[in-house]
Each structure stands twice: as structure tokens, then as C-alpha cells.
CSV table of C-alpha atoms and ligand atoms in Angstrom, one decimal:
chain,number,residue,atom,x,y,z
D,2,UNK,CA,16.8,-56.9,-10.9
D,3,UNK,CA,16.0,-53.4,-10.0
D,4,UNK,CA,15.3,-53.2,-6.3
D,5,UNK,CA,11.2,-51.7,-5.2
D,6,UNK,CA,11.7,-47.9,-4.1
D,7,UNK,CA,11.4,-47.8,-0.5
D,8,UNK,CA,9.3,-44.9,-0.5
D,9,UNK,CA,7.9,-42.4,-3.4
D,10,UNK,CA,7.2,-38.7,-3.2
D,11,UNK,CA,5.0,-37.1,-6.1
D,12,UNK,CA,5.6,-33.6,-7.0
D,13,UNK,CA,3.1,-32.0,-9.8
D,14,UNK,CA,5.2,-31.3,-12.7
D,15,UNK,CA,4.8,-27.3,-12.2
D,16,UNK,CA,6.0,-27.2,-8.6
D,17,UNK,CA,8.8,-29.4,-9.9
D,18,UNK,CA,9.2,-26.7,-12.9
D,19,UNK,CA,9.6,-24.3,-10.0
D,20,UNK,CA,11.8,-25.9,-7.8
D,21,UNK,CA,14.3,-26.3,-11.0
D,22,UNK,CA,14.3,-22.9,-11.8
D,23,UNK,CA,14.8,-21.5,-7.9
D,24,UNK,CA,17.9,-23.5,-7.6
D,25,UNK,CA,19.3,-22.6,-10.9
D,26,UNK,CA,18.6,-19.0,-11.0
D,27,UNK,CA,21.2,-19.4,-7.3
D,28,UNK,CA,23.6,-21.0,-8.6
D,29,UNK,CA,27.0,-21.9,-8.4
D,30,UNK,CA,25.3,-21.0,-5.0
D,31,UNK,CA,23.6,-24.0,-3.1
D,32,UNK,CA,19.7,-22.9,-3.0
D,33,UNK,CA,17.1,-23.9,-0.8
D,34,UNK,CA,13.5,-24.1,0.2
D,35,UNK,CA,10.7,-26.5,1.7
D,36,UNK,CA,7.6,-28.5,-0.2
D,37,UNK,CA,4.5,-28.5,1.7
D,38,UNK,CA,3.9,-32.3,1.8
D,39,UNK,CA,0.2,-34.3,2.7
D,40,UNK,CA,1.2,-37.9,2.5
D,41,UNK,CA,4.4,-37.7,0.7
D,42,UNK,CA,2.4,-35.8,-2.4
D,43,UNK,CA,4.0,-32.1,-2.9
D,44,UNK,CA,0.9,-29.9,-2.6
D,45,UNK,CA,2.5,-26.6,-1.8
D,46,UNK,CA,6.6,-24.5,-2.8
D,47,UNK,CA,8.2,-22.3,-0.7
D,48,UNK,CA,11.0,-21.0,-2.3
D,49,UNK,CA,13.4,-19.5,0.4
D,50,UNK,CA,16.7,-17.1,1.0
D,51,UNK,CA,19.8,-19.5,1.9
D,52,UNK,CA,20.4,-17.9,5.5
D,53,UNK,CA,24.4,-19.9,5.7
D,54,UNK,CA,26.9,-18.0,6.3
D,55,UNK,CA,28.6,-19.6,3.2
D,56,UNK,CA,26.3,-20.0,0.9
D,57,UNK,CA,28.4,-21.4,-1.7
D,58,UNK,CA,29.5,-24.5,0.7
D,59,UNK,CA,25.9,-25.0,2.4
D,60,UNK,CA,22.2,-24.1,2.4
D,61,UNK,CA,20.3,-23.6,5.4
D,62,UNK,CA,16.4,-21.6,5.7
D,63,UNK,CA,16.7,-18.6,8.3
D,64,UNK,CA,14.4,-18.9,11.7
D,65,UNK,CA,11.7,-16.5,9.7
D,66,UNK,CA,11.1,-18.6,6.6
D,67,UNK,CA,10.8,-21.4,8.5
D,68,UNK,CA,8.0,-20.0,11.2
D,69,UNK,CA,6.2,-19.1,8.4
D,70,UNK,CA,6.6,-21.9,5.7
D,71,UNK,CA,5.3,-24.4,9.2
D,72,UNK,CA,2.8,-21.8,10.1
D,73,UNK,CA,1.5,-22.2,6.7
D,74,UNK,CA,1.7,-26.0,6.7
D,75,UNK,CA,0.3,-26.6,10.1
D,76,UNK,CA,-3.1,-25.3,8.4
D,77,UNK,CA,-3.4,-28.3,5.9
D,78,UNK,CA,-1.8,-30.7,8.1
D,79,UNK,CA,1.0,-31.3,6.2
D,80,UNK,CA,5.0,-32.0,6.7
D,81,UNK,CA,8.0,-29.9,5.9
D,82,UNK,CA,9.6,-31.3,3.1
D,83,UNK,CA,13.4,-29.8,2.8
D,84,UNK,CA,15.3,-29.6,-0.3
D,85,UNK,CA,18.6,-28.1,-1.4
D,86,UNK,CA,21.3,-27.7,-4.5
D,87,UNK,CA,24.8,-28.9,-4.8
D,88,UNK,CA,26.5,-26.9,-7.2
D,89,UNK,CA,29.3,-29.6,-7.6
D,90,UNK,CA,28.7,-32.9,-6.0
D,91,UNK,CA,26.0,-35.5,-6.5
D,92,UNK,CA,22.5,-35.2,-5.4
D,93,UNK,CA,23.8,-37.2,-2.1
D,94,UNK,CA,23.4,-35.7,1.3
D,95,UNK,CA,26.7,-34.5,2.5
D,96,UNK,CA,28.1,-35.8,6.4
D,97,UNK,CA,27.0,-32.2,7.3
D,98,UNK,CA,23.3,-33.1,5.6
D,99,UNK,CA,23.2,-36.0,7.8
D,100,UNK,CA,23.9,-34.5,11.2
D,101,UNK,CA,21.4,-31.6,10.5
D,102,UNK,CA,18.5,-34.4,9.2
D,103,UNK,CA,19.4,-36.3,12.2
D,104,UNK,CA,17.7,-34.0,14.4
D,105,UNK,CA,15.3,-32.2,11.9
D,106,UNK,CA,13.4,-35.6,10.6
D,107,UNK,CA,13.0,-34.0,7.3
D,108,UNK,CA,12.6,-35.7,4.1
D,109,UNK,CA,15.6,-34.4,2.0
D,110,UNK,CA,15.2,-33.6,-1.7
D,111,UNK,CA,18.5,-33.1,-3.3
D,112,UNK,CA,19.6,-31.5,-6.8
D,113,UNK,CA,23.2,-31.8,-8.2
D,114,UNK,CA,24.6,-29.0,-10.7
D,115,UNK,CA,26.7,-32.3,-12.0
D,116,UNK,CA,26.3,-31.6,-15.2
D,117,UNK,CA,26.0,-27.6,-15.6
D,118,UNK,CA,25.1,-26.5,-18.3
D,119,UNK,CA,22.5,-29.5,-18.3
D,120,UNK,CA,19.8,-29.0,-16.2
D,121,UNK,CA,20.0,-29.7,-12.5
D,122,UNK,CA,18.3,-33.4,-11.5
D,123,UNK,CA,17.2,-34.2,-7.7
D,124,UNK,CA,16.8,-37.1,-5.5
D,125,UNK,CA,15.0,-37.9,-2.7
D,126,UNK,CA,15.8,-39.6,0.6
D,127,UNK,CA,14.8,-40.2,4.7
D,128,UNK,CA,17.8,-40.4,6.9
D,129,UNK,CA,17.1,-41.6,10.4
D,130,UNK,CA,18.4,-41.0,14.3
D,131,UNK,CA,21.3,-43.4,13.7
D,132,UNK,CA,22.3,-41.2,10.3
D,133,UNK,CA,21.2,-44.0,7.7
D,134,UNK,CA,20.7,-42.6,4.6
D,135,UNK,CA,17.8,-44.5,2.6
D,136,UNK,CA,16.7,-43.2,-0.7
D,137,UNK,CA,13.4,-43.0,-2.4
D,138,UNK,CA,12.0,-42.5,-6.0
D,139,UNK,CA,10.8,-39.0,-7.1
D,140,UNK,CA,7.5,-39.0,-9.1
D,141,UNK,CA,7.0,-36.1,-11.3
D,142,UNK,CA,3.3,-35.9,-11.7
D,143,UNK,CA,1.1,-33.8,-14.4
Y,1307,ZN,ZN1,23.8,-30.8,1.0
């Protein structure tokens, strides 16, 4: 029996295109950047810089970006969606994911580098005050 998604996020198939090659053209870096999200549907990709100070061991979008990317947003109403590479481990947020989500209330896409060469593969998920991680389906729309 395969459990309902809790949630589902669509992303059109070019921004998803987009998003592949942005975190594959930084890696064995992590990569990140935001989605421009109207009712969990993707409308709009921001590619960013990671600003860490280790970008190999974490991924993190510098005060600028960010001002801008939610300056853009706030004009069509719409929520940050955050995403981010792992050039090793699986598409799962780390403890260090989960204490910056805590306090950010971003949804959190996530794409492992598992199986470099192979192309990267994401998932999705919400993680709440208390830390608790759920996950959600990502629908790749044409
Ligand atoms: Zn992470």
C-alpha cells in the first residue's frame, strides 16, 4: 500500500531542467537557490551564489540574494521555496538543514549527487518548529 503524499509541489519541467543543471554545473560543491512558489506550483528560479563559508559541507544564500529573490516574490504574492545539493548523502535534510528550516519555515527541495555520474534527483519536504521532517511528492509538470 503506498501511503497519499502529504503534500505535492509542481515544478514546470524547464525550471526543473534548470534547477538540475545549476546544481550540477557546482558540484562536488553543495549549490543553492530559491523557487518562487504561488500555492506550492514553482512559477519563478533564482539560481543563487552559495554564500557558506564551506561550500563543500553546506549551502546557504547570502543577505543580498535573498532581499532580492523576496523583493521579487513579494510582487506576485508568492513563498520562498529553498532548495540545495548534497554532493554525497541522500536528498534528506541534514540535523544542520533542520535547525536552519526550524526558524526559516521554508519548504526544502533537496537533490542528492548519490549516484554521480547519473544525474542528480531531488526531494521535497516541510519541517516544522518542533524539527519534524515530513516529506512530500515532487511533480514535474510540462
Ligand atoms: Zn543539506
Amino acid at each position: 500500500m503506498v501511503a497519499e503524499a502529504s503534500f505535492v509541489v509542481h515544478i514546470p519541467a524547464t525550471i526543473y531542467q534548470e534547477m538540475v543543471e545549476h546544481v550540477s554545473a557546482g558540484y562536488p560543491n553543495e549549490t543553492c537557490g530559491a523557487l518562487g512558489g504561488v500555492d506550492e506550483r514553482a512559477v519563478k528560479h533564482y539560481p543563487t551564489a552559495n554564500a557558506a563559508e564551506r561550500p563543500d559541507d553546506f549551502s546557504i544564500i547570502g543577505s543580498a540574494d535573498l532581499l532580492r529573490i523576496y523583493d521579487d516574490i513579494s510582487k506576485y504574492d508568492g513563498d520562498l521555496i529553498y532548495y540545495h545539493s548534497h554532493p554525497i548523502t541522500e536528498a534528506y535534510p541534514s540535523l544542520r538543514d533542520i535547525e536552519h528550516a526550524k526558524h526559516n519555515g521554508y519548504l526544502y527541495i533537496i537533490f542528492s549527487h548519490r549516484h554521480h555520474p547519473d544525474l542528480p534527483y531531488a526531494r521535497v519536504f516541510k519541517i516544522d518548529l518542533q524539527g519534524q521532517v515530513t516529506e512530500g511528492e515532487i511533480s514535474i509538470d510540462e
